[in-house]
Short mmCIF file of C-alpha atoms in Angstrom, two decimals:
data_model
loop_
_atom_site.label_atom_id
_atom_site.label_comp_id
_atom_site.label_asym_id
_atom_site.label_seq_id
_atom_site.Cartn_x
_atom_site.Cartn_y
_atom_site.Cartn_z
CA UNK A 1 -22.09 28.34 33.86
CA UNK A 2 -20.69 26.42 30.67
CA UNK A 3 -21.08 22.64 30.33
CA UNK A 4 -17.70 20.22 29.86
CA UNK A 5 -18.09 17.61 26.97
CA UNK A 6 -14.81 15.02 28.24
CA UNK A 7 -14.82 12.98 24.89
CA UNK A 8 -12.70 9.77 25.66
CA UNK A 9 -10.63 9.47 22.50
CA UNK A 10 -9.38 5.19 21.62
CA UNK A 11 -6.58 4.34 20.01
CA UNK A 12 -6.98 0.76 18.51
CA UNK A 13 -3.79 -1.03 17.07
CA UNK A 14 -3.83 -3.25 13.74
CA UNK A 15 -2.51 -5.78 13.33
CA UNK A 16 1.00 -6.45 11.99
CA UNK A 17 2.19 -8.32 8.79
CA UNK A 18 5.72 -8.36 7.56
CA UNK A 19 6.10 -9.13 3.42
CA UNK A 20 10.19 -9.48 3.59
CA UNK A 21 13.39 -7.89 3.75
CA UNK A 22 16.00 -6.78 2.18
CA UNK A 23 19.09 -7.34 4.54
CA UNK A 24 22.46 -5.76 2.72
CA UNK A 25 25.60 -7.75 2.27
CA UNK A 26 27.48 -8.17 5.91
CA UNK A 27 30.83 -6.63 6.48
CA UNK A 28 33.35 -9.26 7.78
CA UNK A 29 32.81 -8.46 11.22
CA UNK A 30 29.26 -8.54 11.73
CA UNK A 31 29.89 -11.79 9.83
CA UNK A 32 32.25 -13.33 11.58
CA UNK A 33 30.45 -12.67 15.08
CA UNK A 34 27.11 -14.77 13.41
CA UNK A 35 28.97 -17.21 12.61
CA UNK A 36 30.66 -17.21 15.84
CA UNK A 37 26.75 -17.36 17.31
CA UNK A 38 26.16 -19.97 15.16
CA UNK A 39 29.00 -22.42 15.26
CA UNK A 40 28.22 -25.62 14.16
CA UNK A 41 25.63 -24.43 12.21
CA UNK A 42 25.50 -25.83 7.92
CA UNK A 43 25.61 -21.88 6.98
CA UNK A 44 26.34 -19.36 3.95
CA UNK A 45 25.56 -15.83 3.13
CA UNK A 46 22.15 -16.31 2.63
CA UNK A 47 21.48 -18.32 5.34
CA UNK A 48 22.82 -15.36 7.32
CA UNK A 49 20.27 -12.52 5.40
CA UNK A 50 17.57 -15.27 5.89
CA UNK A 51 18.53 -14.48 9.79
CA UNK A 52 18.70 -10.80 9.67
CA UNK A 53 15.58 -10.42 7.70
CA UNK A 54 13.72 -12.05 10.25
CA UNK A 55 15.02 -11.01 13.74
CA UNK A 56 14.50 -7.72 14.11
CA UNK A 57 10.81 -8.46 13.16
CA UNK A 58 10.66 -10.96 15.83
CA UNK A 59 12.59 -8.65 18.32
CA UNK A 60 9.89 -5.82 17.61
CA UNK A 61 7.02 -8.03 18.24
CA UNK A 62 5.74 -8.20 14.54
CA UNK A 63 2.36 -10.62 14.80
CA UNK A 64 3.35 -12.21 11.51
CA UNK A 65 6.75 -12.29 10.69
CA UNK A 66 8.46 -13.12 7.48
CA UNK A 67 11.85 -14.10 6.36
CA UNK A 68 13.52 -13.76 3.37
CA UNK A 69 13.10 -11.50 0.45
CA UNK A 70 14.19 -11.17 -3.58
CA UNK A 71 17.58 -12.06 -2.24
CA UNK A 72 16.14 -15.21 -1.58
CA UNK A 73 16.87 -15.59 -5.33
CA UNK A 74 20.55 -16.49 -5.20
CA UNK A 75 19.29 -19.90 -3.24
CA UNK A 76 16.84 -21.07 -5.47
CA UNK A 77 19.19 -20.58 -8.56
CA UNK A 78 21.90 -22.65 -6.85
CA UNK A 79 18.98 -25.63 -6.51
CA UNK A 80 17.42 -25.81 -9.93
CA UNK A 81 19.68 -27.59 -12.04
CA UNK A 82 18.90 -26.96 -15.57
CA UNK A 83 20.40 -23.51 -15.31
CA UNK A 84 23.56 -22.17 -16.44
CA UNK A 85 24.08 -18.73 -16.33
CA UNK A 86 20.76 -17.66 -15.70
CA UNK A 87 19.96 -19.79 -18.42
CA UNK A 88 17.62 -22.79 -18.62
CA UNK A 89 19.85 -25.34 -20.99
CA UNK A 90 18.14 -28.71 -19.95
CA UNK A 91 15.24 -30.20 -18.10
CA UNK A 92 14.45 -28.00 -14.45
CA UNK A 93 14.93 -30.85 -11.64
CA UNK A 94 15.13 -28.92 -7.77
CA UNK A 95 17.77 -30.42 -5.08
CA UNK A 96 15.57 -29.60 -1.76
CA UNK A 97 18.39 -30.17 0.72
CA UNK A 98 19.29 -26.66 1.34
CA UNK A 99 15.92 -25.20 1.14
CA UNK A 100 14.58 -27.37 3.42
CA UNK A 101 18.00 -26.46 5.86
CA UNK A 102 16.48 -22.77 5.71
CA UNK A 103 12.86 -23.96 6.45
CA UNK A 104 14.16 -25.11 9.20
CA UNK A 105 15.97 -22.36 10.47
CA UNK A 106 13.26 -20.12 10.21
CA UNK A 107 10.88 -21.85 12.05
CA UNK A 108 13.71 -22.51 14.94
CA UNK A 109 13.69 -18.36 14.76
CA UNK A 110 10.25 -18.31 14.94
CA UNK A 111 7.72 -20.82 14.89
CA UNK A 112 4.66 -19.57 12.46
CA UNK A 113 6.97 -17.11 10.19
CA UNK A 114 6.62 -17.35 6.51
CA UNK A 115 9.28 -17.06 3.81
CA UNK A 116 9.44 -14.21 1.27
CA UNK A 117 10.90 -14.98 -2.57
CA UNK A 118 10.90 -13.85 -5.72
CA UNK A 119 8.55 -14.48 -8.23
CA UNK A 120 9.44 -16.68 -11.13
CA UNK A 121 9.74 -13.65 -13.45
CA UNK A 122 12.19 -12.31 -11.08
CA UNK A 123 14.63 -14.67 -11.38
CA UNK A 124 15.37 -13.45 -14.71
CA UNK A 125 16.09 -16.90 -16.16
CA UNK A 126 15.85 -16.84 -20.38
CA UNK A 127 14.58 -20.62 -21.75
CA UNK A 128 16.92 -21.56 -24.28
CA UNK A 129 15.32 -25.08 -23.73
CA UNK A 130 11.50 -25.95 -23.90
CA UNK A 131 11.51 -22.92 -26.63
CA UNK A 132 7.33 -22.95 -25.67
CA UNK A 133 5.76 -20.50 -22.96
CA UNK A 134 3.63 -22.99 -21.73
CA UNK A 135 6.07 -25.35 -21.12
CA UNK A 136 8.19 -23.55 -19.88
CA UNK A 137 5.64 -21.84 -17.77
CA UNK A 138 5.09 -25.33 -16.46
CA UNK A 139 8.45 -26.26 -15.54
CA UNK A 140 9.61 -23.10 -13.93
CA UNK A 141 6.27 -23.00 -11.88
CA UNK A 142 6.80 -26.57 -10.72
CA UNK A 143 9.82 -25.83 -9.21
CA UNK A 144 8.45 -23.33 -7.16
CA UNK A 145 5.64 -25.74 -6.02
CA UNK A 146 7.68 -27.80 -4.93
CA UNK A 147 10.24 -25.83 -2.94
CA UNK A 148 7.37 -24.34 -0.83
CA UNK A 149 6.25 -27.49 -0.22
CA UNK A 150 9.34 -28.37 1.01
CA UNK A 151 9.42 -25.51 3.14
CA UNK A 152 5.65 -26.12 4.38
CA UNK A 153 6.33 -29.56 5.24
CA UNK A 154 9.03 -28.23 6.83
CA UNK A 155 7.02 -25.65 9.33
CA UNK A 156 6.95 -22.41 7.29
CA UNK A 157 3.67 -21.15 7.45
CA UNK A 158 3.57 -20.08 3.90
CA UNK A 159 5.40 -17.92 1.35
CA UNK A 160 5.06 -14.34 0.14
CA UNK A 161 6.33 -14.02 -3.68
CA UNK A 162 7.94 -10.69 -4.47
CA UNK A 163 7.06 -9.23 -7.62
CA UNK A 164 8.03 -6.59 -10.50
CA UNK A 165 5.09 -7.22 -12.56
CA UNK A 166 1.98 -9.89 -12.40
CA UNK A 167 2.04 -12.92 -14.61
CA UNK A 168 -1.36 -14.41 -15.53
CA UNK A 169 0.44 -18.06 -16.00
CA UNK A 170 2.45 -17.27 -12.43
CA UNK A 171 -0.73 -16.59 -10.69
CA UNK A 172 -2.88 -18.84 -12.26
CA UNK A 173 -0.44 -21.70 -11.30
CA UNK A 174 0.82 -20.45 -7.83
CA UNK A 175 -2.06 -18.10 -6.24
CA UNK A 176 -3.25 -20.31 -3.59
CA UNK A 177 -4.42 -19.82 0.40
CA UNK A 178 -0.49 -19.73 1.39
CA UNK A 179 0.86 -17.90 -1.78
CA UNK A 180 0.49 -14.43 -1.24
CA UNK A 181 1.79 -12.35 -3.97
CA UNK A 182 3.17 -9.22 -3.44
CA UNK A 183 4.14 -5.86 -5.57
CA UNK A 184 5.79 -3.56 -4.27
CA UNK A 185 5.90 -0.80 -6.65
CA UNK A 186 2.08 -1.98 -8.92
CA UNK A 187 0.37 0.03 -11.51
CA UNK A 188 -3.49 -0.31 -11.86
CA UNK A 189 -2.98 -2.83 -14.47
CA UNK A 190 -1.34 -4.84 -12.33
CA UNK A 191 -3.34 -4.47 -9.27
CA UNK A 192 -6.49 -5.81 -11.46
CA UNK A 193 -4.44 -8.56 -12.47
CA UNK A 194 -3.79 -9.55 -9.11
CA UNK A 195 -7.77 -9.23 -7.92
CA UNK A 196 -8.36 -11.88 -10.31
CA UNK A 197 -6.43 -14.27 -7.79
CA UNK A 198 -6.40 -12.90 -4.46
CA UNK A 199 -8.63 -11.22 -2.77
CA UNK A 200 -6.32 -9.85 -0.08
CA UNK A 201 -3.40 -6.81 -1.43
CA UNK A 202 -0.65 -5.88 0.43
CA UNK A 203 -0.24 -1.46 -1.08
CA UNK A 204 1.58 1.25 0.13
CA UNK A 205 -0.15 3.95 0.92
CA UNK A 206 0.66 5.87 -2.33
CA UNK A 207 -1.65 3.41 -4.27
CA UNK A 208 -3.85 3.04 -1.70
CA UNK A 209 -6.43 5.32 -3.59
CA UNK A 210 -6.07 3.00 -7.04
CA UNK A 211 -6.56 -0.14 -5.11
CA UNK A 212 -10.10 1.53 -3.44
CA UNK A 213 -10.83 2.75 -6.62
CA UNK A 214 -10.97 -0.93 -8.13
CA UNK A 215 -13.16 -2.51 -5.78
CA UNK A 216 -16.02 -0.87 -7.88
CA UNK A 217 -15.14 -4.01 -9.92
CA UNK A 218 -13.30 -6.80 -7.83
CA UNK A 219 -13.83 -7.81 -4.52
CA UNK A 220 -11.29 -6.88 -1.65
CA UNK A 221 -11.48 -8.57 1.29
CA UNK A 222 -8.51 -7.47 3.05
CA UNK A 223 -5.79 -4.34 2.48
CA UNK A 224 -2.21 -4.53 3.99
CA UNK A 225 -1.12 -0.85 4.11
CA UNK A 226 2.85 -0.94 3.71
CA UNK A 227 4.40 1.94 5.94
CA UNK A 228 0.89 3.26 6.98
CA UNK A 229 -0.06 6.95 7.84
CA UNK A 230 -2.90 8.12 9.82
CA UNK A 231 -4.24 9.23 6.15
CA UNK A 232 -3.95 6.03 4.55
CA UNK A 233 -5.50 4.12 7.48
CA UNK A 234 -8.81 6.38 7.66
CA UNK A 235 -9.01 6.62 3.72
CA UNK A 236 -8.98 2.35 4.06
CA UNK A 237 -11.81 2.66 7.44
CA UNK A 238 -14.12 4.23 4.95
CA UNK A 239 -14.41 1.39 3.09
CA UNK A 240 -13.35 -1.55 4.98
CA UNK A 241 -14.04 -2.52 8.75
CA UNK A 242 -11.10 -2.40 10.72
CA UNK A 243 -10.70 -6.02 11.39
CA UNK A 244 -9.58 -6.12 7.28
CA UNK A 245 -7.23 -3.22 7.12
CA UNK A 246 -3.54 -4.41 8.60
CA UNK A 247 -0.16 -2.79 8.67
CA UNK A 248 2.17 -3.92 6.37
CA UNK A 249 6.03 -3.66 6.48
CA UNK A 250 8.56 -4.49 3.81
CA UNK A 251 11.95 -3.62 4.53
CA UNK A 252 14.11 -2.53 1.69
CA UNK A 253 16.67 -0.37 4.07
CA UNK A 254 18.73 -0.51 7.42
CA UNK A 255 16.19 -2.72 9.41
CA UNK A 256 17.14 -0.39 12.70
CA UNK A 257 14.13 0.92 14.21
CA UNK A 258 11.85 -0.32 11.31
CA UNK A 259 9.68 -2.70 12.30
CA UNK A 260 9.32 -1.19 15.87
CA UNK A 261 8.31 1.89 14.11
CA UNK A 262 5.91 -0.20 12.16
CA UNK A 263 4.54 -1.05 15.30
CA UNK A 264 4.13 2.51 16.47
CA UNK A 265 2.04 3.66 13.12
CA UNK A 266 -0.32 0.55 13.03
CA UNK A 267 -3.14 2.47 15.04
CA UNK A 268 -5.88 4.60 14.58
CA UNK A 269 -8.29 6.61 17.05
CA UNK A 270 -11.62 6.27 17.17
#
């Protein structure tokens, strides 16, 4: 007579972090019919891609939703004055009104969301002004500071800056607890860079490996696997506990089905 081993089999869910998206342009219908939604409503086209980054997150049941992406750029050009052309020609001074008008419709979307934005760099301003890295380094860096702390004071929980590269000055002046910077696409240069700051990386799983490979040297606290696999998830378990390895979504494409399928790959059986 043979013997039965049952082996119950768990599967846990991680948790769920959203880093931006990247909403396209609207056609003039699905246009019109927001702004038919919102009438009355102080809006423009980026207030709309603010909107449509953020709700099918919220509709999937993302834990920690966030708004906005690098198109977030076109806003905070139109508030720094001191720019013409994408080119700084006087002293940076930031008009808050509008910013703090999208602050506030993100946290009437969802109370607790943060707001995703490009990174200084990525604004691809050229200083034909302070004619000095430092200061301009300074200003441009200022400006930031204080738009997200408009946007805290505002109710946004905190802001994820979108990256091409990592600047030393940029995240020596802006790394903080609610700066979270984020790279979509990093090399292990830039990765090490970022450890210098932040202790908690947002990867997909492609560099996964290159981020494990460099806490040999820095410490990693916390992984957020973008678009995880059942791979990437165990190759993170075998060097972090499982209450510091979350799923991480950034949305570059049609949002349909995204985040809910986010949802669906952020577990792992034990």
């Amino acid at each position: 007579m043979s013997n039965k081993i049952s082996t119950m089999v768990k599967r846990l869910k991680l948790e769920t972090r959203a880093f931006g998206a990247e909403p396209g342009q609207p056609d003039v219908t699905a246009l019109a019919a927001w702004i038919a939604e919102h009438r009355g409503r102080m809006a423009d086209i980026t207030t709309y891609r603010l909107d449509q980054s953020l709700a099918p997150q919220v509709s999937a049941g993302i834990m920690s939703p966030c708004a906005g992406g690098k198109f977030y750029r076109d806003r905070i050009l139109e508030c720094i004055t001191g720019i013409e052309d994408t080119k700084a020609i006087g002293e940076l001074h930031l008009d808050t009104m509008a910013i703090i008008e999208d602050a506030a419709g993100i946290v009437v979307q969802k109370r607790g969301a943060e707001c995703a934005m490009p990174a200084p760099h990525v604004l691809g301003i050229e200083d034909a002004y302070y004619e000095d890295g430092d200061e301009w380094s300074d200003a441009i860096c200022g400006m930031y500071k204080a738009l997200m702390r408009a946007m805290r004071d505002t109710g946004v929980a905190g802001h994820v800056l979108v990256c091409d590269t990592m600047d030393d000055a940029e995240l020596a002046a802006l790394a903080r607890q609610k700066v979270f910077f984020f790279q979509p696409e990093p090399d292990r240069e830039s990765l090490a860079a970022l450890l210098e700051y932040q202790h908690q990386t947002a990867v997909g799983k492609e560099y996964l490996s290159t981020l494990i490979d460099l806490t040999n040297e820095y410490t990693l606290k916390k992984v957020f696997i973008i678009d995880p696999d059942p791979a990437a998830i165990e190759l993170a378990r075998s060097q972090l506990d499982p209450d510091q390895i979350v799923a991480g979504g950034y949305c570059t494409s049609d949002s349909t089905g995204y985040w809910k399928d986010l949802i669906t790959k952020a577990v792992y059986v034990r």
